[in-house]
């Protein structure tokens, strides 16, 4: 068990931020996340978080996964104080971190995300994990499924994942798996590429458009200049930035700012 006091960190906000589809709130302040083939239970009370794993696993994986070594207060401090919309958005989502997630898992997850809502994306991802992932057990005896490998999906018929409720996205995922297995998409090389080059490689995949490529770049490759534009962000830009978003001011942290905007727009729509 690892206990830490962490400023600018909220498990609840991260869980609802639309960047991770295998993180769940079990009860008030209690969460678990499955990342690849790992599962972690967590609790948070104010800014004190308890991670139910050993120190070695925490420092070896989860500390980097949650981007805990970065000072998000510095990012928020760069926001123009005269931009009242962005100040409110950052205040509402100040506990969000940009997770460092697996490239393959994010590629599949955001292929599935197209024309889909978060609850349904979660179900689709869980369906393919249960159907094609490896069953595992965590230290507490809890059973779960790891994320399926490219090889386990590449051998499927293109429509096979329709049984997991992916619909037309089934062929996107199967073709992406085949691209990885054949070497047409080298994930290890993509990880080493700068943002623009990585984005270009991802755009070569069948079914990947600009928004999906930017989501993968931001949430898997940690390219913080990626700025995914979905319906929520488009509406915010139209309403609050008629003369254009100040990209130059936020160069290098545009993805962090995007998450504050996305979270603010989605929680505002629920009120």
CSV table of C-alpha atoms in Angstrom, one decimal:
chain,number,residue,atom,x,y,z
A,1,UNK,CA,0.0,0.0,0.0
A,2,UNK,CA,1.3,3.5,-1.0
A,3,UNK,CA,-0.2,6.6,0.5
A,4,UNK,CA,0.6,10.0,-1.0
A,5,UNK,CA,-0.6,13.6,-0.7
A,6,UNK,CA,-0.9,14.8,-4.3
A,7,UNK,CA,-1.9,18.4,-5.3
A,8,UNK,CA,-3.8,18.9,-8.6
A,9,UNK,CA,-4.9,15.2,-8.7
A,10,UNK,CA,-8.4,13.9,-8.7
A,11,UNK,CA,-9.2,10.2,-9.4
A,12,UNK,CA,-12.9,11.2,-9.9
A,13,UNK,CA,-12.0,13.8,-12.5
A,14,UNK,CA,-9.6,11.6,-14.3
A,15,UNK,CA,-12.2,8.8,-14.4
A,16,UNK,CA,-14.7,11.1,-16.0
A,17,UNK,CA,-12.3,12.9,-18.4
A,18,UNK,CA,-12.9,10.7,-21.4
A,19,UNK,CA,-9.3,9.6,-21.8
A,20,UNK,CA,-9.4,6.2,-20.0
A,21,UNK,CA,-12.1,3.6,-20.6
A,22,UNK,CA,-11.1,1.0,-18.0
A,23,UNK,CA,-11.2,3.1,-14.9
A,24,UNK,CA,-14.3,2.8,-12.7
A,25,UNK,CA,-15.6,4.3,-9.5
A,26,UNK,CA,-16.7,1.5,-7.2
A,27,UNK,CA,-18.1,3.7,-4.5
A,28,UNK,CA,-17.6,7.3,-3.2
A,29,UNK,CA,-13.8,7.9,-3.4
A,30,UNK,CA,-13.0,4.3,-4.3
A,31,UNK,CA,-11.7,3.4,-7.8
A,32,UNK,CA,-10.0,0.8,-9.8
A,33,UNK,CA,-8.2,0.9,-13.1
A,34,UNK,CA,-7.0,-1.8,-15.5
A,35,UNK,CA,-4.1,-0.8,-17.7
A,36,UNK,CA,-2.9,-3.5,-20.1
A,37,UNK,CA,-2.5,-6.5,-17.9
A,38,UNK,CA,-2.4,-4.7,-14.6
A,39,UNK,CA,-5.2,-3.8,-12.1
A,40,UNK,CA,-5.0,-1.3,-9.3
A,41,UNK,CA,-7.4,-0.3,-6.6
A,42,UNK,CA,-7.3,3.2,-5.2
A,43,UNK,CA,-8.9,5.5,-2.7
A,44,UNK,CA,-8.9,9.3,-2.3
A,45,UNK,CA,-9.9,11.6,0.5
A,46,UNK,CA,-9.3,15.3,-0.4
A,47,UNK,CA,-5.7,15.3,-1.7
A,48,UNK,CA,-4.6,12.1,0.0
A,49,UNK,CA,-4.5,9.0,-2.2
A,50,UNK,CA,-4.0,5.4,-1.3
A,51,UNK,CA,-2.7,3.1,-4.0
A,52,UNK,CA,-3.2,-0.6,-3.1
A,53,UNK,CA,0.1,-1.9,-4.5
A,54,UNK,CA,3.7,-2.2,-3.4
A,55,UNK,CA,6.3,0.6,-3.6
A,56,UNK,CA,8.1,-1.1,-6.4
A,57,UNK,CA,5.1,-1.4,-8.6
A,58,UNK,CA,4.0,2.1,-7.7
A,59,UNK,CA,7.3,3.6,-8.7
A,60,UNK,CA,7.9,1.2,-11.6
A,61,UNK,CA,4.6,1.7,-13.3
A,62,UNK,CA,1.7,3.7,-11.7
A,63,UNK,CA,3.7,6.8,-10.8
A,64,UNK,CA,4.5,7.3,-14.5
A,65,UNK,CA,1.1,6.1,-15.6
A,66,UNK,CA,-0.7,8.9,-13.6
A,67,UNK,CA,2.0,11.5,-14.6
A,68,UNK,CA,2.6,12.2,-11.0
A,69,UNK,CA,6.1,13.7,-11.4
A,70,UNK,CA,4.7,16.7,-13.4
A,71,UNK,CA,3.6,19.9,-11.7
A,72,UNK,CA,0.2,20.6,-13.1
A,73,UNK,CA,0.0,23.8,-11.0
A,74,UNK,CA,2.6,25.2,-13.4
A,75,UNK,CA,0.4,24.4,-16.4
A,76,UNK,CA,-2.6,26.1,-14.8
A,77,UNK,CA,-0.4,29.1,-13.9
A,78,UNK,CA,0.2,29.7,-17.6
A,79,UNK,CA,-3.5,30.3,-18.4
A,80,UNK,CA,-4.3,33.9,-19.3
A,81,UNK,CA,-6.1,35.3,-16.3
A,82,UNK,CA,-8.2,37.5,-18.6
A,83,UNK,CA,-9.6,34.3,-20.3
A,84,UNK,CA,-12.5,33.8,-17.9
A,85,UNK,CA,-13.7,30.8,-19.8
A,86,UNK,CA,-10.4,28.9,-19.6
A,87,UNK,CA,-9.8,30.0,-16.0
A,88,UNK,CA,-13.2,28.5,-15.0
A,89,UNK,CA,-12.5,25.3,-17.1
A,90,UNK,CA,-9.1,24.8,-15.4
A,91,UNK,CA,-10.6,25.4,-12.0
A,92,UNK,CA,-13.3,22.8,-12.7
A,93,UNK,CA,-10.9,20.2,-13.9
A,94,UNK,CA,-7.7,21.0,-12.0
A,95,UNK,CA,-7.3,17.4,-10.8
A,96,UNK,CA,-7.0,16.0,-14.3
A,97,UNK,CA,-3.7,14.5,-15.4
A,98,UNK,CA,-2.8,13.3,-18.9
A,99,UNK,CA,-2.3,9.6,-18.4
A,100,UNK,CA,0.6,7.7,-20.0
A,101,UNK,CA,-1.3,4.8,-21.5
A,102,UNK,CA,-0.5,1.9,-23.8
A,103,UNK,CA,-0.3,2.9,-27.5
A,104,UNK,CA,-2.0,-0.3,-28.8
A,105,UNK,CA,-4.8,0.0,-26.2
A,106,UNK,CA,-5.4,3.7,-27.0
A,107,UNK,CA,-5.4,3.0,-30.7
A,108,UNK,CA,-8.2,0.4,-30.3
A,109,UNK,CA,-10.1,2.5,-27.8
A,110,UNK,CA,-10.2,5.6,-29.9
A,111,UNK,CA,-11.1,3.7,-33.0
A,112,UNK,CA,-14.1,2.4,-31.0
A,113,UNK,CA,-14.8,6.0,-29.7
A,114,UNK,CA,-16.0,7.3,-33.1
A,115,UNK,CA,-19.7,8.4,-33.0
A,116,UNK,CA,-19.9,6.8,-29.6
A,117,UNK,CA,-20.5,7.9,-26.0
A,118,UNK,CA,-18.2,7.2,-23.1
A,119,UNK,CA,-20.5,4.6,-21.4
A,120,UNK,CA,-20.9,2.7,-24.6
A,121,UNK,CA,-17.1,2.9,-25.4
A,122,UNK,CA,-16.5,1.4,-21.9
A,123,UNK,CA,-18.8,-1.5,-22.6
A,124,UNK,CA,-17.3,-2.2,-26.0
A,125,UNK,CA,-13.7,-2.2,-24.7
A,126,UNK,CA,-14.7,-4.5,-21.8
A,127,UNK,CA,-16.5,-6.8,-24.3
A,128,UNK,CA,-13.4,-7.3,-26.4
A,129,UNK,CA,-11.2,-7.7,-23.3
A,130,UNK,CA,-13.5,-10.5,-22.0
A,131,UNK,CA,-13.7,-12.2,-25.4
A,132,UNK,CA,-10.1,-12.0,-26.4
A,133,UNK,CA,-8.0,-10.8,-23.5
A,134,UNK,CA,-6.2,-13.1,-21.0
A,135,UNK,CA,-7.9,-13.7,-17.8
A,136,UNK,CA,-5.9,-12.7,-14.8
A,137,UNK,CA,-6.1,-12.3,-11.0
A,138,UNK,CA,-4.8,-9.4,-8.9
A,139,UNK,CA,-3.1,-9.6,-5.5
A,140,UNK,CA,-6.5,-9.5,-3.7
A,141,UNK,CA,-7.9,-12.4,-5.7
A,142,UNK,CA,-10.0,-10.2,-8.0
A,143,UNK,CA,-10.4,-11.7,-11.5
A,144,UNK,CA,-10.1,-9.4,-14.6
A,145,UNK,CA,-9.1,-9.5,-18.2
A,146,UNK,CA,-6.0,-8.0,-19.8
A,147,UNK,CA,-6.2,-6.0,-23.0
A,148,UNK,CA,-6.1,-8.3,-26.1
A,149,UNK,CA,-2.9,-8.3,-28.1
A,150,UNK,CA,-2.7,-7.3,-31.8
A,151,UNK,CA,-2.1,-11.0,-32.7
A,152,UNK,CA,-5.3,-12.1,-31.0
A,153,UNK,CA,-7.4,-9.7,-33.0
A,154,UNK,CA,-5.5,-9.8,-36.3
A,155,UNK,CA,-6.7,-13.4,-37.0
A,156,UNK,CA,-10.4,-12.5,-36.8
A,157,UNK,CA,-12.8,-11.8,-39.6
A,158,UNK,CA,-13.3,-8.1,-40.1
A,159,UNK,CA,-16.9,-8.3,-38.8
A,160,UNK,CA,-16.1,-10.6,-35.9
A,161,UNK,CA,-16.1,-7.7,-33.3
A,162,UNK,CA,-19.6,-6.8,-34.2
A,163,UNK,CA,-20.5,-9.5,-31.6
A,164,UNK,CA,-18.8,-7.2,-29.1
A,165,UNK,CA,-21.1,-4.3,-30.1
A,166,UNK,CA,-18.5,-2.5,-32.1
A,167,UNK,CA,-20.6,-2.2,-35.2
A,168,UNK,CA,-18.8,-0.9,-38.3
A,169,UNK,CA,-15.8,-0.1,-36.1
A,170,UNK,CA,-15.0,-3.8,-36.0
A,171,UNK,CA,-13.2,-3.6,-39.3
A,172,UNK,CA,-11.2,-0.6,-38.1
A,173,UNK,CA,-9.9,-2.5,-35.1
A,174,UNK,CA,-9.2,-5.8,-37.0
A,175,UNK,CA,-7.4,-3.9,-39.8
A,176,UNK,CA,-5.3,-2.0,-37.2
A,177,UNK,CA,-4.3,-5.3,-35.6
A,178,UNK,CA,-3.3,-6.7,-38.9
A,179,UNK,CA,-1.2,-3.6,-39.6
A,180,UNK,CA,0.7,-4.0,-36.4
A,181,UNK,CA,1.2,-7.8,-36.9
A,182,UNK,CA,2.4,-7.3,-40.5
A,183,UNK,CA,4.8,-4.5,-39.5
A,184,UNK,CA,3.0,-1.9,-41.6
A,185,UNK,CA,2.5,0.0,-38.3
A,186,UNK,CA,5.5,-0.3,-36.0
A,187,UNK,CA,4.3,0.8,-32.6
A,188,UNK,CA,7.8,0.9,-31.1
A,189,UNK,CA,8.9,3.3,-33.8
A,190,UNK,CA,5.8,5.4,-33.5
A,191,UNK,CA,6.6,5.8,-29.7
A,192,UNK,CA,10.0,7.4,-30.7
A,193,UNK,CA,8.5,9.9,-33.2
A,194,UNK,CA,7.8,13.6,-32.6
A,195,UNK,CA,4.2,14.6,-32.5
A,196,UNK,CA,3.6,15.6,-36.1
A,197,UNK,CA,5.4,12.5,-37.5
A,198,UNK,CA,3.6,10.1,-35.1
A,199,UNK,CA,0.3,11.8,-36.0
A,200,UNK,CA,1.0,11.2,-39.7
A,201,UNK,CA,1.8,7.5,-39.2
A,202,UNK,CA,-1.4,7.0,-37.2
A,203,UNK,CA,-3.5,8.7,-40.0
A,204,UNK,CA,-2.4,6.0,-42.3
A,205,UNK,CA,-4.5,3.5,-40.4
A,206,UNK,CA,-7.9,2.7,-41.8
A,207,UNK,CA,-10.6,4.5,-39.8
A,208,UNK,CA,-8.2,7.0,-38.1
A,209,UNK,CA,-9.0,10.6,-38.7
A,210,UNK,CA,-7.5,13.8,-37.2
A,211,UNK,CA,-9.4,13.7,-33.9
A,212,UNK,CA,-8.6,10.0,-33.3
A,213,UNK,CA,-5.0,10.5,-34.2
A,214,UNK,CA,-4.7,13.4,-31.8
A,215,UNK,CA,-6.4,11.5,-29.0
A,216,UNK,CA,-3.9,8.6,-29.4
A,217,UNK,CA,-1.0,11.1,-29.6
A,218,UNK,CA,-2.1,12.8,-26.4
A,219,UNK,CA,-3.3,9.9,-24.2
A,220,UNK,CA,-0.8,7.3,-25.3
A,221,UNK,CA,2.3,9.1,-26.6
A,222,UNK,CA,2.0,12.0,-24.2
A,223,UNK,CA,2.4,14.6,-26.9
A,224,UNK,CA,1.0,17.5,-24.9
A,225,UNK,CA,0.7,19.7,-28.0
A,226,UNK,CA,-2.0,17.4,-29.5
A,227,UNK,CA,-5.4,19.2,-29.3
A,228,UNK,CA,-8.2,16.8,-30.2
A,229,UNK,CA,-11.3,18.5,-31.5
A,230,UNK,CA,-14.6,16.7,-31.0
A,231,UNK,CA,-18.1,18.1,-30.9
A,232,UNK,CA,-17.7,19.5,-27.4
A,233,UNK,CA,-14.4,21.3,-28.1
A,234,UNK,CA,-15.7,22.5,-31.5
A,235,UNK,CA,-18.7,24.1,-29.8
A,236,UNK,CA,-16.5,25.7,-27.1
A,237,UNK,CA,-14.2,27.1,-29.8
A,238,UNK,CA,-17.1,28.5,-31.7
A,239,UNK,CA,-18.6,30.1,-28.6
A,240,UNK,CA,-15.5,31.4,-26.8
A,241,UNK,CA,-12.8,31.8,-29.4
A,242,UNK,CA,-14.4,33.4,-32.5
A,243,UNK,CA,-11.1,34.9,-33.5
A,244,UNK,CA,-9.3,31.6,-33.0
A,245,UNK,CA,-7.8,29.7,-30.1
A,246,UNK,CA,-4.5,31.2,-28.8
A,247,UNK,CA,-2.4,28.2,-29.8
A,248,UNK,CA,0.9,30.1,-29.6
A,249,UNK,CA,0.4,30.9,-25.9
A,250,UNK,CA,-0.3,27.3,-25.0
A,251,UNK,CA,2.2,25.7,-27.2
A,252,UNK,CA,3.5,22.5,-25.6
A,253,UNK,CA,0.5,22.2,-23.2
A,254,UNK,CA,-2.4,22.5,-25.6
A,255,UNK,CA,-3.5,19.0,-24.7
A,256,UNK,CA,-3.7,19.8,-21.0
A,257,UNK,CA,-5.8,22.8,-21.8
A,258,UNK,CA,-8.0,20.7,-24.1
A,259,UNK,CA,-8.7,18.3,-21.2
A,260,UNK,CA,-9.8,21.2,-19.0
A,261,UNK,CA,-12.1,22.4,-21.7
A,262,UNK,CA,-13.5,18.9,-22.5
A,263,UNK,CA,-14.2,18.2,-18.8
A,264,UNK,CA,-15.8,21.6,-18.3
A,265,UNK,CA,-18.0,21.2,-21.3
A,266,UNK,CA,-19.2,17.7,-20.4
A,267,UNK,CA,-19.9,18.5,-16.7
A,268,UNK,CA,-21.7,21.7,-17.7
A,269,UNK,CA,-23.9,19.7,-20.1
A,270,UNK,CA,-25.0,17.5,-17.2
A,271,UNK,CA,-26.1,20.4,-15.0
